[in-house]
Tab-separated table of C-alpha atoms in Angstrom:
chain	number	residue	atom	x	y	z
A	1	UNK	CA	32.786	5.289	9.740
A	2	UNK	CA	32.696	3.518	12.972
A	3	UNK	CA	32.454	-0.617	12.607
A	4	UNK	CA	32.370	-1.356	15.962
A	5	UNK	CA	29.267	-3.982	15.398
A	6	UNK	CA	31.788	-6.409	13.584
A	7	UNK	CA	32.936	-7.305	17.404
A	8	UNK	CA	31.025	-7.823	20.190
A	9	UNK	CA	27.606	-9.046	19.246
A	10	UNK	CA	24.054	-10.202	20.556
A	11	UNK	CA	23.172	-11.425	17.330
A	12	UNK	CA	25.374	-12.539	14.354
A	13	UNK	CA	23.157	-14.610	11.913
A	14	UNK	CA	23.727	-15.247	8.207
A	15	UNK	CA	20.274	-15.267	5.851
A	16	UNK	CA	20.003	-17.071	2.842
A	17	UNK	CA	17.794	-15.660	0.383
A	18	UNK	CA	14.199	-16.594	0.669
A	19	UNK	CA	14.879	-17.300	4.572
A	20	UNK	CA	14.158	-14.732	7.285
A	21	UNK	CA	14.198	-13.831	10.842
A	22	UNK	CA	12.355	-12.487	13.684
A	23	UNK	CA	14.663	-10.337	16.175
A	24	UNK	CA	13.667	-8.623	19.083
A	25	UNK	CA	15.836	-5.291	19.377
A	26	UNK	CA	15.932	-3.546	22.829
A	27	UNK	CA	15.333	0.223	23.104
A	28	UNK	CA	18.815	1.663	22.333
A	29	UNK	CA	20.004	-1.600	20.541
A	30	UNK	CA	21.593	-1.593	17.336
A	31	UNK	CA	21.186	-3.843	14.438
A	32	UNK	CA	22.941	-4.030	11.462
A	33	UNK	CA	21.967	-5.179	8.252
A	34	UNK	CA	25.164	-6.199	5.886
A	35	UNK	CA	24.970	-6.941	2.069
A	36	UNK	CA	27.442	-9.483	1.861
A	37	UNK	CA	28.016	-9.739	-1.938
A	38	UNK	CA	26.122	-6.730	-3.068
A	39	UNK	CA	22.629	-5.760	-4.781
A	40	UNK	CA	20.719	-7.857	-2.215
A	41	UNK	CA	17.052	-6.255	-1.220
A	42	UNK	CA	16.316	-6.741	2.509
A	43	UNK	CA	12.829	-6.485	3.274
A	44	UNK	CA	12.124	-5.552	6.382
A	45	UNK	CA	8.907	-4.430	9.157
A	46	UNK	CA	9.235	-3.055	12.407
A	47	UNK	CA	6.901	-3.532	15.035
A	48	UNK	CA	6.542	-1.766	18.700
A	49	UNK	CA	7.232	-5.383	20.822
A	50	UNK	CA	4.582	-4.422	23.370
A	51	UNK	CA	1.926	-4.106	20.910
A	52	UNK	CA	2.379	-4.966	16.991
A	53	UNK	CA	-0.676	-3.189	16.161
A	54	UNK	CA	2.229	0.036	16.820
A	55	UNK	CA	3.495	-1.230	13.171
A	56	UNK	CA	6.019	0.666	10.909
A	57	UNK	CA	4.100	2.532	8.268
A	58	UNK	CA	5.699	3.606	5.169
A	59	UNK	CA	3.876	6.309	4.077
A	60	UNK	CA	4.003	8.001	7.551
A	61	UNK	CA	7.550	7.840	7.407
A	62	UNK	CA	7.924	9.050	3.896
A	63	UNK	CA	5.521	12.233	4.612
A	64	UNK	CA	7.060	13.244	7.833
A	65	UNK	CA	10.500	13.204	6.402
A	66	UNK	CA	9.227	14.823	3.135
A	67	UNK	CA	11.265	12.591	0.461
A	68	UNK	CA	10.994	8.975	-0.562
A	69	UNK	CA	14.055	7.369	0.061
A	70	UNK	CA	15.143	6.192	3.638
A	71	UNK	CA	19.025	7.395	4.536
A	72	UNK	CA	20.930	8.029	7.447
A	73	UNK	CA	18.692	10.221	9.793
A	74	UNK	CA	15.521	8.492	8.717
A	75	UNK	CA	13.346	8.319	11.648
A	76	UNK	CA	11.227	4.880	11.058
A	77	UNK	CA	7.866	5.736	12.133
A	78	UNK	CA	4.653	3.814	13.312
A	79	UNK	CA	1.257	4.971	12.317
A	80	UNK	CA	0.452	6.480	15.684
A	81	UNK	CA	3.399	8.540	14.228
A	82	UNK	CA	5.748	6.864	17.091
A	83	UNK	CA	9.361	6.418	16.845
A	84	UNK	CA	10.653	3.341	16.357
A	85	UNK	CA	13.876	3.388	15.330
A	86	UNK	CA	16.525	5.404	13.568
A	87	UNK	CA	18.628	4.404	10.734
A	88	UNK	CA	22.074	5.299	12.311
A	89	UNK	CA	24.463	4.570	9.889
A	90	UNK	CA	24.271	3.888	6.018
A	91	UNK	CA	26.821	3.012	3.509
A	92	UNK	CA	24.720	2.387	0.632
A	93	UNK	CA	23.079	5.767	0.557
A	94	UNK	CA	19.380	5.299	0.041
A	95	UNK	CA	16.641	2.527	0.513
A	96	UNK	CA	12.897	2.176	-0.832
A	97	UNK	CA	10.047	1.810	1.420
A	98	UNK	CA	7.229	2.613	-1.916
A	99	UNK	CA	7.884	-0.941	-4.037
A	100	UNK	CA	6.848	-3.229	-1.323
A	101	UNK	CA	7.337	-6.889	-0.724
A	102	UNK	CA	6.851	-9.866	-3.320
A	103	UNK	CA	4.364	-12.256	-2.937
A	104	UNK	CA	3.308	-15.168	-4.984
A	105	UNK	CA	0.292	-13.442	-5.709
A	106	UNK	CA	2.021	-10.136	-6.830
A	107	UNK	CA	4.386	-12.648	-8.893
A	108	UNK	CA	1.920	-14.099	-10.895
A	109	UNK	CA	0.299	-10.521	-12.044
A	110	UNK	CA	3.710	-9.230	-12.633
A	111	UNK	CA	5.752	-12.019	-14.071
A	112	UNK	CA	3.004	-14.433	-15.183
A	113	UNK	CA	1.642	-17.737	-13.952
A	114	UNK	CA	4.680	-19.506	-13.848
A	115	UNK	CA	6.741	-17.848	-11.150
A	116	UNK	CA	3.055	-18.163	-8.986
A	117	UNK	CA	4.980	-20.967	-6.957
A	118	UNK	CA	8.335	-19.427	-6.601
A	119	UNK	CA	9.215	-18.346	-3.148
A	120	UNK	CA	8.369	-15.131	-1.903
A	121	UNK	CA	8.640	-12.406	0.753
A	122	UNK	CA	5.466	-12.267	2.010
A	123	UNK	CA	5.587	-16.185	2.468
A	124	UNK	CA	8.670	-15.523	4.852
A	125	UNK	CA	7.099	-12.613	6.649
A	126	UNK	CA	3.882	-14.889	7.597
A	127	UNK	CA	6.566	-17.594	8.656
A	128	UNK	CA	8.433	-15.744	10.727
A	129	UNK	CA	6.027	-13.655	12.035
A	130	UNK	CA	3.534	-16.358	13.426
A	131	UNK	CA	4.828	-16.694	16.582
A	132	UNK	CA	4.772	-13.084	17.801
A	133	UNK	CA	0.923	-12.914	16.049
A	134	UNK	CA	1.767	-11.016	12.928
A	135	UNK	CA	-0.724	-12.458	10.709
A	136	UNK	CA	-1.887	-11.388	7.095
A	137	UNK	CA	-3.510	-8.421	8.975
A	138	UNK	CA	-0.548	-7.397	10.869
A	139	UNK	CA	1.559	-6.667	7.412
A	140	UNK	CA	1.830	-3.414	6.561
A	141	UNK	CA	4.104	-1.967	3.614
A	142	UNK	CA	7.854	-2.691	4.019
A	143	UNK	CA	10.948	-1.280	4.030
A	144	UNK	CA	13.264	-2.407	1.419
A	145	UNK	CA	17.036	-2.039	2.394
A	146	UNK	CA	19.463	-1.758	-0.189
A	147	UNK	CA	16.766	-1.511	-2.952
A	148	UNK	CA	16.867	1.621	-5.788
A	149	UNK	CA	13.267	2.107	-6.859
A	150	UNK	CA	13.888	5.848	-8.247
A	151	UNK	CA	10.075	7.982	-8.729
A	152	UNK	CA	10.646	11.138	-10.969
A	153	UNK	CA	8.474	14.262	-11.154
A	154	UNK	CA	6.434	12.845	-13.864
A	155	UNK	CA	5.078	10.672	-11.160
A	156	UNK	CA	6.542	7.143	-12.846
A	157	UNK	CA	8.622	4.650	-10.750
A	158	UNK	CA	10.752	1.804	-11.681
A	159	UNK	CA	12.754	-0.741	-10.380
A	160	UNK	CA	16.874	-0.188	-10.936
A	161	UNK	CA	19.926	-2.176	-10.692
A	162	UNK	CA	21.129	-1.638	-7.231
A	163	UNK	CA	22.990	1.147	-6.048
A	164	UNK	CA	24.645	-1.028	-2.921
A	165	UNK	CA	27.882	-3.051	-3.127
A	166	UNK	CA	29.641	-6.014	-1.289
A	167	UNK	CA	30.156	-5.289	2.243
A	168	UNK	CA	27.586	-2.014	2.415
A	169	UNK	CA	25.374	-2.185	5.398
A	170	UNK	CA	22.760	-0.227	7.071
A	171	UNK	CA	22.239	0.277	10.666
A	172	UNK	CA	19.541	0.971	12.738
A	173	UNK	CA	19.222	1.952	16.464
A	174	UNK	CA	15.792	1.214	18.141
A	175	UNK	CA	13.961	4.108	19.990
A	176	UNK	CA	11.766	1.524	21.937
A	177	UNK	CA	11.630	-2.322	22.258
A	178	UNK	CA	10.838	-3.504	18.718
A	179	UNK	CA	10.252	-6.553	16.424
A	180	UNK	CA	12.198	-6.359	13.237
A	181	UNK	CA	10.714	-9.118	10.772
A	182	UNK	CA	13.264	-9.702	8.094
A	183	UNK	CA	12.817	-11.351	4.901
A	184	UNK	CA	15.711	-11.991	2.388
A	185	UNK	CA	14.250	-11.430	-0.596
A	186	UNK	CA	14.349	-14.517	-3.233
A	187	UNK	CA	13.199	-12.413	-5.949
A	188	UNK	CA	14.369	-14.080	-9.497
A	189	UNK	CA	12.345	-11.979	-12.160
A	190	UNK	CA	13.755	-8.167	-11.465
A	191	UNK	CA	17.196	-6.308	-10.858
A	192	UNK	CA	16.146	-6.185	-7.543
A	193	UNK	CA	18.630	-8.772	-6.443
A	194	UNK	CA	21.021	-8.141	-9.346
A	195	UNK	CA	19.390	-11.281	-10.832
A	196	UNK	CA	21.241	-13.380	-8.223
A	197	UNK	CA	19.838	-13.449	-4.870
A	198	UNK	CA	23.067	-13.428	-2.280
A	199	UNK	CA	23.315	-14.083	1.565
A	200	UNK	CA	22.739	-11.001	4.025
A	201	UNK	CA	24.406	-10.724	7.931
A	202	UNK	CA	22.712	-9.499	10.747
A	203	UNK	CA	24.395	-7.871	13.310
A	204	UNK	CA	22.745	-7.053	16.494
A	205	UNK	CA	24.430	-5.315	19.878
A	206	UNK	CA	21.909	-3.953	22.473
A	207	UNK	CA	24.457	-2.029	25.269
B	1	UNK	CA	-28.535	14.297	-0.289
B	2	UNK	CA	-31.106	12.485	-2.245
B	3	UNK	CA	-32.645	9.366	-1.059
B	4	UNK	CA	-31.329	5.916	-2.559
B	5	UNK	CA	-33.999	4.517	-5.051
B	6	UNK	CA	-33.753	0.893	-4.583
B	7	UNK	CA	-36.807	-1.677	-5.672
B	8	UNK	CA	-38.029	-5.063	-4.141
B	9	UNK	CA	-38.412	-7.560	-6.831
B	10	UNK	CA	-39.816	-11.064	-6.377
B	11	UNK	CA	-37.328	-13.237	-7.656
B	12	UNK	CA	-39.561	-16.054	-8.572
B	13	UNK	CA	-41.913	-14.054	-10.942
B	14	UNK	CA	-44.162	-13.042	-7.900
B	15	UNK	CA	-45.620	-16.193	-7.196
B	16	UNK	CA	-47.663	-15.948	-4.111
B	17	UNK	CA	-45.217	-18.466	-2.327
B	18	UNK	CA	-42.187	-16.244	-2.814
B	19	UNK	CA	-40.137	-15.413	0.031
B	20	UNK	CA	-37.030	-14.002	-1.393
B	21	UNK	CA	-36.310	-10.738	-2.658
B	22	UNK	CA	-33.464	-8.887	-4.445
B	23	UNK	CA	-32.609	-5.045	-4.145
B	24	UNK	CA	-32.240	-3.929	-7.524
B	25	UNK	CA	-30.209	-0.795	-6.808
B	26	UNK	CA	-30.512	2.345	-9.564
B	27	UNK	CA	-27.765	4.002	-7.705
B	28	UNK	CA	-27.559	6.871	-5.806
B	29	UNK	CA	-26.241	10.504	-4.833
B	30	UNK	CA	-24.448	11.364	-1.312
B	31	UNK	CA	-22.355	14.205	-0.351
B	32	UNK	CA	-19.641	13.915	2.360
B	33	UNK	CA	-18.720	17.126	3.800
B	34	UNK	CA	-15.128	18.308	4.252
B	35	UNK	CA	-13.623	17.026	7.471
B	36	UNK	CA	-16.066	14.209	7.660
B	37	UNK	CA	-15.521	10.438	7.017
B	38	UNK	CA	-17.968	7.654	5.600
B	39	UNK	CA	-17.952	4.240	4.503
B	40	UNK	CA	-20.249	2.103	2.175
B	41	UNK	CA	-20.569	-1.496	0.890
B	42	UNK	CA	-20.291	-1.348	-3.030
B	43	UNK	CA	-21.603	-4.092	-5.494
B	44	UNK	CA	-18.656	-5.388	-8.467
B	45	UNK	CA	-19.685	-3.655	-11.958
B	46	UNK	CA	-20.111	-0.055	-10.235
B	47	UNK	CA	-18.693	2.920	-11.447
B	48	UNK	CA	-18.370	4.993	-8.384
B	49	UNK	CA	-17.881	8.968	-9.276
B	50	UNK	CA	-15.868	11.546	-6.672
B	51	UNK	CA	-16.823	14.921	-7.561
B	52	UNK	CA	-14.887	17.695	-5.521
B	53	UNK	CA	-17.445	20.146	-3.844
B	54	UNK	CA	-15.175	23.367	-3.803
B	55	UNK	CA	-11.288	24.050	-4.495
B	56	UNK	CA	-8.623	22.014	-2.667
B	57	UNK	CA	-10.860	18.805	-1.396
B	58	UNK	CA	-9.151	15.812	-0.686
B	59	UNK	CA	-10.360	12.288	-0.441
B	60	UNK	CA	-8.711	9.745	1.115
B	61	UNK	CA	-9.809	6.463	0.316
B	62	UNK	CA	-9.243	3.089	1.730
B	63	UNK	CA	-10.585	0.028	-0.136
B	64	UNK	CA	-11.093	-3.608	1.058
B	65	UNK	CA	-12.135	-6.898	-1.194
B	66	UNK	CA	-15.291	-9.005	-0.476
B	67	UNK	CA	-14.007	-10.887	2.473
B	68	UNK	CA	-12.773	-7.707	4.333
B	69	UNK	CA	-9.200	-9.443	5.142
B	70	UNK	CA	-7.716	-8.284	1.643
B	71	UNK	CA	-7.111	-4.988	1.073
B	72	UNK	CA	-5.902	-2.159	-1.523
B	73	UNK	CA	-2.084	-2.409	-1.587
B	74	UNK	CA	-0.304	0.471	-2.909
B	75	UNK	CA	2.900	-0.755	-3.697
B	76	UNK	CA	1.844	-3.630	-5.474
B	77	UNK	CA	-0.670	-1.202	-7.631
B	78	UNK	CA	2.608	1.031	-8.532
B	79	UNK	CA	5.599	-1.657	-9.100
B	80	UNK	CA	3.084	-3.426	-11.366
B	81	UNK	CA	2.305	-0.257	-13.072
B	82	UNK	CA	5.040	1.311	-12.957
B	83	UNK	CA	3.404	4.419	-11.587
B	84	UNK	CA	4.205	6.703	-8.300
B	85	UNK	CA	0.483	8.304	-8.255
B	86	UNK	CA	-3.000	7.168	-9.594
B	87	UNK	CA	-4.129	7.972	-12.757
B	88	UNK	CA	-6.423	6.342	-15.617
B	89	UNK	CA	-6.578	3.824	-16.850
B	90	UNK	CA	-4.913	2.319	-13.623
B	91	UNK	CA	-6.115	-0.683	-11.531
B	92	UNK	CA	-6.399	-0.555	-7.725
B	93	UNK	CA	-5.052	-4.038	-6.751
B	94	UNK	CA	-5.255	-6.017	-3.693
B	95	UNK	CA	-2.951	-7.904	-1.329
B	96	UNK	CA	-3.950	-11.148	-2.812
B	97	UNK	CA	-3.198	-9.792	-6.549
B	98	UNK	CA	-7.114	-8.975	-7.312
B	99	UNK	CA	-8.004	-6.234	-9.175
B	100	UNK	CA	-10.421	-4.335	-6.505
B	101	UNK	CA	-11.327	-1.122	-9.044
B	102	UNK	CA	-10.310	0.450	-12.034
B	103	UNK	CA	-9.758	3.643	-12.542
B	104	UNK	CA	-11.764	4.928	-15.676
B	105	UNK	CA	-11.816	8.274	-15.904
B	106	UNK	CA	-10.257	11.680	-14.053
B	107	UNK	CA	-10.190	15.199	-14.648
B	108	UNK	CA	-6.505	15.162	-12.923
B	109	UNK	CA	-3.488	13.331	-14.237
B	110	UNK	CA	-2.596	13.053	-10.388
B	111	UNK	CA	-3.748	11.498	-7.501
B	112	UNK	CA	-1.507	10.910	-4.575
B	113	UNK	CA	-0.846	7.791	-2.693
B	114	UNK	CA	2.706	8.004	-1.540
B	115	UNK	CA	2.129	10.227	2.046
B	116	UNK	CA	-1.154	8.769	3.879
B	117	UNK	CA	-3.608	10.199	5.607
B	118	UNK	CA	-4.967	11.840	8.548
B	119	UNK	CA	-5.422	9.252	11.201
B	120	UNK	CA	-8.436	10.848	12.995
B	121	UNK	CA	-11.309	9.538	15.352
B	122	UNK	CA	-14.043	9.470	12.974
B	123	UNK	CA	-11.878	7.219	10.167
B	124	UNK	CA	-10.960	4.880	12.591
B	125	UNK	CA	-14.661	4.939	13.769
B	126	UNK	CA	-15.900	3.967	10.016
B	127	UNK	CA	-13.380	1.114	10.490
B	128	UNK	CA	-15.060	-0.531	13.562
B	129	UNK	CA	-18.820	-0.188	11.783
B	130	UNK	CA	-17.392	-3.063	9.933
B	131	UNK	CA	-15.471	-4.900	12.557
B	132	UNK	CA	-11.933	-3.605	11.030
B	133	UNK	CA	-9.534	-1.619	13.054
B	134	UNK	CA	-6.008	-0.490	13.321
B	135	UNK	CA	-4.450	-3.656	12.011
B	136	UNK	CA	-6.759	-3.117	8.573
B	137	UNK	CA	-4.919	0.631	8.058
B	138	UNK	CA	-3.277	0.711	4.869
B	139	UNK	CA	-1.577	2.909	2.064
B	140	UNK	CA	-4.729	5.017	1.066
B	141	UNK	CA	-5.246	7.024	-2.214
B	142	UNK	CA	-5.732	10.464	-1.886
B	143	UNK	CA	-8.269	11.357	-4.823
B	144	UNK	CA	-7.496	15.335	-5.742
B	145	UNK	CA	-4.285	15.909	-4.007
B	146	UNK	CA	-0.893	15.817	-5.382
B	147	UNK	CA	2.656	15.618	-3.851
B	148	UNK	CA	5.272	16.104	-6.420
B	149	UNK	CA	8.799	14.275	-6.152
B	150	UNK	CA	11.675	16.305	-6.963
B	151	UNK	CA	13.631	14.065	-8.585
B	152	UNK	CA	16.754	14.655	-6.683
B	153	UNK	CA	18.715	12.396	-4.814
B	154	UNK	CA	16.448	11.919	-1.430
B	155	UNK	CA	12.972	12.079	-3.478
B	156	UNK	CA	12.067	15.319	-1.724
B	157	UNK	CA	8.511	15.655	-1.676
B	158	UNK	CA	6.359	18.949	-2.385
B	159	UNK	CA	2.667	19.080	-1.356
B	160	UNK	CA	0.830	21.048	-4.628
B	161	UNK	CA	-1.695	23.613	-3.613
B	162	UNK	CA	-4.377	24.160	-6.022
B	163	UNK	CA	-4.399	20.851	-7.463
B	164	UNK	CA	-8.365	19.966	-7.336
B	165	UNK	CA	-10.654	22.433	-8.099
B	166	UNK	CA	-14.524	22.449	-8.104
B	167	UNK	CA	-16.025	20.108	-9.960
B	168	UNK	CA	-12.912	18.040	-10.451
B	169	UNK	CA	-14.270	14.591	-10.648
B	170	UNK	CA	-12.251	10.618	-10.504
B	171	UNK	CA	-14.694	7.432	-11.712
B	172	UNK	CA	-13.500	4.299	-10.462
B	173	UNK	CA	-15.123	1.297	-11.314
B	174	UNK	CA	-15.477	-1.344	-8.932
B	175	UNK	CA	-14.568	-5.038	-9.927
B	176	UNK	CA	-15.300	-6.968	-6.739
B	177	UNK	CA	-17.828	-6.511	-4.018
B	178	UNK	CA	-16.041	-3.778	-2.049
B	179	UNK	CA	-15.817	-1.988	1.156
B	180	UNK	CA	-15.124	1.787	0.359
B	181	UNK	CA	-13.969	4.006	3.749
B	182	UNK	CA	-13.454	7.624	2.794
B	183	UNK	CA	-12.236	10.749	4.607
B	184	UNK	CA	-12.493	14.206	3.361
B	185	UNK	CA	-9.768	15.395	6.313
B	186	UNK	CA	-7.635	17.873	4.264
B	187	UNK	CA	-4.488	16.081	2.896
B	188	UNK	CA	-1.834	15.555	5.735
B	189	UNK	CA	0.437	18.094	4.301
B	190	UNK	CA	-1.962	20.792	3.850
B	191	UNK	CA	-1.331	23.794	5.942
B	192	UNK	CA	-3.190	24.162	9.488
B	193	UNK	CA	-6.097	25.886	8.983
B	194	UNK	CA	-6.778	24.622	5.683
B	195	UNK	CA	-10.594	24.080	4.957
B	196	UNK	CA	-11.479	21.231	3.126
B	197	UNK	CA	-14.302	21.240	0.792
B	198	UNK	CA	-16.609	17.953	0.619
B	199	UNK	CA	-16.966	15.657	-2.222
B	200	UNK	CA	-19.885	14.098	-3.934
B	201	UNK	CA	-20.130	10.085	-4.161
B	202	UNK	CA	-22.270	9.010	-7.071
B	203	UNK	CA	-22.911	5.313	-7.480
B	204	UNK	CA	-24.489	3.430	-10.875
B	205	UNK	CA	-24.213	0.520	-12.730
B	206	UNK	CA	-21.082	0.352	-14.941
B	207	UNK	CA	-21.035	-0.279	-18.725
B	208	UNK	CA	-20.334	-4.078	-19.667
B	209	UNK	CA	-16.391	-4.443	-19.834
B	210	UNK	CA	-14.794	-5.904	-22.775
B	211	UNK	CA	-11.823	-6.563	-24.533
B	212	UNK	CA	-11.315	-3.352	-25.600
B	213	UNK	CA	-11.342	-1.268	-22.266
B	214	UNK	CA	-8.533	1.005	-21.456
B	215	UNK	CA	-7.857	-0.728	-18.250
B	216	UNK	CA	-7.472	-4.546	-19.753
B	217	UNK	CA	-5.206	-2.997	-22.410
B	218	UNK	CA	-3.195	-0.645	-20.499
B	219	UNK	CA	-0.666	-3.092	-19.806
B	220	UNK	CA	-0.405	-7.144	-19.235
B	221	UNK	CA	-0.218	-6.702	-15.493
B	222	UNK	CA	-3.522	-4.553	-15.283
B	223	UNK	CA	-5.183	-7.121	-17.513
B	224	UNK	CA	-3.658	-10.147	-15.157
B	225	UNK	CA	-5.308	-8.845	-11.745
B	226	UNK	CA	-8.701	-8.239	-13.506
B	227	UNK	CA	-8.439	-11.603	-14.819
B	228	UNK	CA	-7.675	-12.865	-11.229
B	229	UNK	CA	-10.815	-10.777	-9.871
B	230	UNK	CA	-12.752	-12.918	-13.020
B	231	UNK	CA	-11.720	-15.879	-11.535
B	232	UNK	CA	-12.195	-15.189	-7.377
B	233	UNK	CA	-15.735	-15.458	-8.248
B	234	UNK	CA	-15.500	-17.888	-11.018
């Protein structure tokens, strides 16, 4: 497995759980997300950098690849069916794009009112997206890198313990200039972060 | 298509100086042909029944809440109720954690919500009529369609031909004032040349919801979303 991104980089950023990032990845640039301690969900949205209305669409991506999970070779499509990026390397194995991002409001529904004021990914999306004009209307359904949400033939879905591990990574290559809006998930109430959210590293190389 | 039966009723008992009127709707029926798009506002507390007018109908539905910013969130709906499809008595939840509608009845045990919709110009035009656009598109429910996950390592999905038949129906109960946007384009995984059937929409007053309601009792998450909708109009 090539590991060229650990050396020269245009971005080398550690993102703590509950924090996020907005990164412009130029066409041809590679962005690697490293699950430094393992079992950490990284909620991510992609936008065409020149037109944020042309944004990642989870269900168009799922339909066009004929499969629920994302892995190496998955083309990350917009709602216009433009290819925004491709997953070009993946040492985890598969990633979720059905489970969406946690929000204060959905936490209150899933875990009760006591969790309403815990930090949540959609807070991070709104905070880091604002400078690019990404507001509530612009939040589509996201990717959860390293998260394990099996669906089965009976139509059930569950949140399982992760299949990632320390140092595993996923790498995307941008097909056009894109904005990657990242939230390192602070969720404490389900096994998506192994009950213990940990930092991730973002490594970018543009040439 | 039947005429909407509506009455204008004076709100203050018909005094001569009354200037305010309210519309009392007795419901209506509207047939949407195949390969068309349609939208309508819906008041809270209505039953909306979609009925397939032929084999292989597909009704891709988008839902918006009272302020037209809040909208259906399929991932939140699925993860709160641990389902990969839509079936009774699930509650359809919004970004803001509100119950938009409950699925109170269905002749089919599976309605697809994992594979999006055909973004054809008629659907986008329906959104434009309400001041909405591309920014407001979201994961749809594709009523009468089924796409089955294989349960394998990739989560391979296969569109199920012949899932819906003429006369199949699904009934939603609106929990808030909604905007419903509906497309009867073929399911995006249907084979080329597929002739989609039309869909009948019937709107009627829903009976009072009590504590024994199936959606209230379904899961604690379903009940909490219904409670949050109640609070949002308190």
